[in-house]
Amino acid sequence: MNHQLKLASISLALGLLAATSAHAVPLRWAAQNDILTTDPHSQNHATTNAILMHAYEGLTRYNTKYDVEPALATKWTFISPTQVRFELRKGVKFHDGTPFTADDVVFSFGRIKQPQGTMQIYVTGIKEVKKIDSHTVDLILEAPNPILLRNIIDFRIMSKAWAEKNNTVNTQDYKAKEDNFASRNVMGTGAYKITGWQPDQKISMVQNPDWWDKARASNITEVSYLPIKSDPTRVAALLSGDVDLLTDLPTQDVAKLKSDPKLKVVEGPEVRTIFLALDQGSDELKGSNVKGKNPFKDKRVREALNLTVDREAIKRTIMRGLSIPAGIMVAPGVNGNTPDIDQPLKVDVEKAKKLMTEAGYPEGFEIQMNCPNNRYVNDEEVCQAVVAMWAKIGVKGRLVATPMAQHSVTFQKFDTSLYMLGWGVATYDAQYALQSLVRTKTTGADGNFNYSKVSDAKIDQLVDAMKTEVDIPKRNAMIREALLRTRDEYLFVPLHHQVRPWAMRANVTTEHRSDDRPEARFTNIK
């Protein structure tokens, strides 16, 4: 479909939506990436979480300053360092009118822990959720947990009765391409009801008139989320008035949008690091001409790959200044990032060539690189640039770029030895990244996104210690040591931390969110 036809169809769909209610205040929000599922316990994917948090809520939530505040729980009390009592909000109903009770929290805990999902990190360190009465639960911890209240923000509560009625008590197995009722339907307690999802076309929401916090609700009565992959089409939709809010801005268009009096642009850093993951556990790499051994197991090869990436050139030419070249695996704004350790490597191709020769690859080798082409800012273009840079040391990358839904299945099935990923830190604490990406993969939350088979005993020891260390200076020292070791062992190829400008029509006001999760409850239209 050409851009004009696509825009016409978008305009027609949005026009019909707006006509359904004379008093409707619709928000039309576009970005490049669709959600992966509507099952809140299946995929730890930022766009999916950003959409589903409008309908599904946790016991806690963030306010505009990223401080933790009550949500489905009104109060919590530490009975002991390993027993926390949560008093649940009374009078809350799910969107179908079913009352919210402790049974739903206990049920959701059992569901999010199922191994086929990737959301276990949000309940890490919780041994049991024990029902005390209909509106009280105790979280029994394996050990003291210094970031418990931040972790559980993304532990989303689903209706037990609804799940049982619709045969969806088990979390969707996304990588097996399974669909269940929850992966296509939504039943939460939140400010908005998700009423429809047409993949790659539109997600529809309507405001929940019975929301427990409706006194602080925005004036947005309907939300349409439009995943539009094409950069020119997205921008044209905003300029023509068919979209109110655009959160994936092509870097080359930011200056033009800033100068348009009908629009405004808000921007800030995102707590997301874009990186390349290298398979360091397999005996042989998939998609490589090296047989019988794995070049990525050699630290000298990993260092050479890092030394050859010109992060400043990527920032200047591809990102148009809208990136922060990365030295470590967490972005500014995350506890653990400090300027002195987040220093990107200076390019040194000659040293890289020498390291490759010492490692036994003087002519380099071939390798397949898997990247998304609709998820991160200029993702495919960045991968193309890295392929060209690595060619200088003989590493011949064959780029395979696919939509995120397909890309995500590829790396979760360990069907690639080199892939791009972006990791946003939902808790604003580096443990989240270290535990998910770097710690040796076991069951549960440890290494639950470690699809590059990284395993470092010292980092494992540090991560396990920081999980339970309540002395803040001691814990921050552990985080620093783990981040430095991850950096200095070249376990990944960090590229940059994203900067995220959002553009909107002049009558729209919204809070810019560094977790890249726009929230309709923080948005109004005049």
PDB file of N, CA and C in Angstrom, residues 5 15 60 73 121 163 182 216 218 252 398 461 499:
ATOM      1  N   LEU A   5      -2.433   6.071   0.182  1.00  0.00           N
ATOM      2  CA  LEU A   5      -3.547   5.165   0.464  1.00  0.00           C
ATOM      3  C   LEU A   5      -3.566   4.778   1.935  1.00  0.00           C
ATOM      4  N   GLY A  15     -11.544   8.816  11.667  1.00  0.00           N
ATOM      5  CA  GLY A  15     -12.746   9.634  11.558  1.00  0.00           C
ATOM      6  C   GLY A  15     -13.974   8.898  12.041  1.00  0.00           C
ATOM      7  N   THR A  60       1.865  -1.546  43.000  1.00  0.00           N
ATOM      8  CA  THR A  60       2.487  -0.220  43.080  1.00  0.00           C
ATOM      9  C   THR A  60       2.594   0.350  41.672  1.00  0.00           C
ATOM     10  N   ALA A  73      -2.520  -1.797  45.756  1.00  0.00           N
ATOM     11  CA  ALA A  73      -2.313  -1.848  47.207  1.00  0.00           C
ATOM     12  C   ALA A  73      -2.347  -0.418  47.735  1.00  0.00           C
ATOM     13  N   ILE A 121      11.382 -11.551  36.137  1.00  0.00           N
ATOM     14  CA  ILE A 121      12.278 -10.593  36.782  1.00  0.00           C
ATOM     15  C   ILE A 121      11.510  -9.672  37.735  1.00  0.00           C
ATOM     16  N   ALA A 163      -9.676 -15.682  33.853  1.00  0.00           N
ATOM     17  CA  ALA A 163      -8.704 -16.616  33.279  1.00  0.00           C
ATOM     18  C   ALA A 163      -9.231 -18.048  33.317  1.00  0.00           C
ATOM     19  N   ALA A 182      -5.853 -14.946  26.536  1.00  0.00           N
ATOM     20  CA  ALA A 182      -5.252 -13.735  27.091  1.00  0.00           C
ATOM     21  C   ALA A 182      -4.313 -13.051  26.107  1.00  0.00           C
ATOM     22  N   ARG A 216      -8.487  11.419  39.314  1.00  0.00           N
ATOM     23  CA  ARG A 216      -7.254  11.939  38.709  1.00  0.00           C
ATOM     24  C   ARG A 216      -7.119  11.511  37.247  1.00  0.00           C
ATOM     25  N   SER A 218      -7.404  11.591  33.153  1.00  0.00           N
ATOM     26  CA  SER A 218      -7.234  12.645  32.153  1.00  0.00           C
ATOM     27  C   SER A 218      -8.550  12.857  31.411  1.00  0.00           C
ATOM     28  N   GLN A 252      16.082  12.426  11.232  1.00  0.00           N
ATOM     29  CA  GLN A 252      16.280  13.463  10.217  1.00  0.00           C
ATOM     30  C   GLN A 252      15.135  14.473  10.180  1.00  0.00           C
ATOM     31  N   ARG A 398      26.646 -10.851   7.740  1.00  0.00           N
ATOM     32  CA  ARG A 398      25.500 -10.968   6.835  1.00  0.00           C
ATOM     33  C   ARG A 398      24.269 -10.536   7.617  1.00  0.00           C
ATOM     34  N   GLN A 461      28.147 -13.956  41.253  1.00  0.00           N
ATOM     35  CA  GLN A 461      28.302 -13.758  42.706  1.00  0.00           C
ATOM     36  C   GLN A 461      27.865 -12.347  43.101  1.00  0.00           C
ATOM     37  N   VAL A 499      18.190   8.641  22.947  1.00  0.00           N
ATOM     38  CA  VAL A 499      17.518   9.893  23.310  1.00  0.00           C
ATOM     39  C   VAL A 499      16.182   9.869  22.569  1.00  0.00           C
TER      40      VAL A 499
END
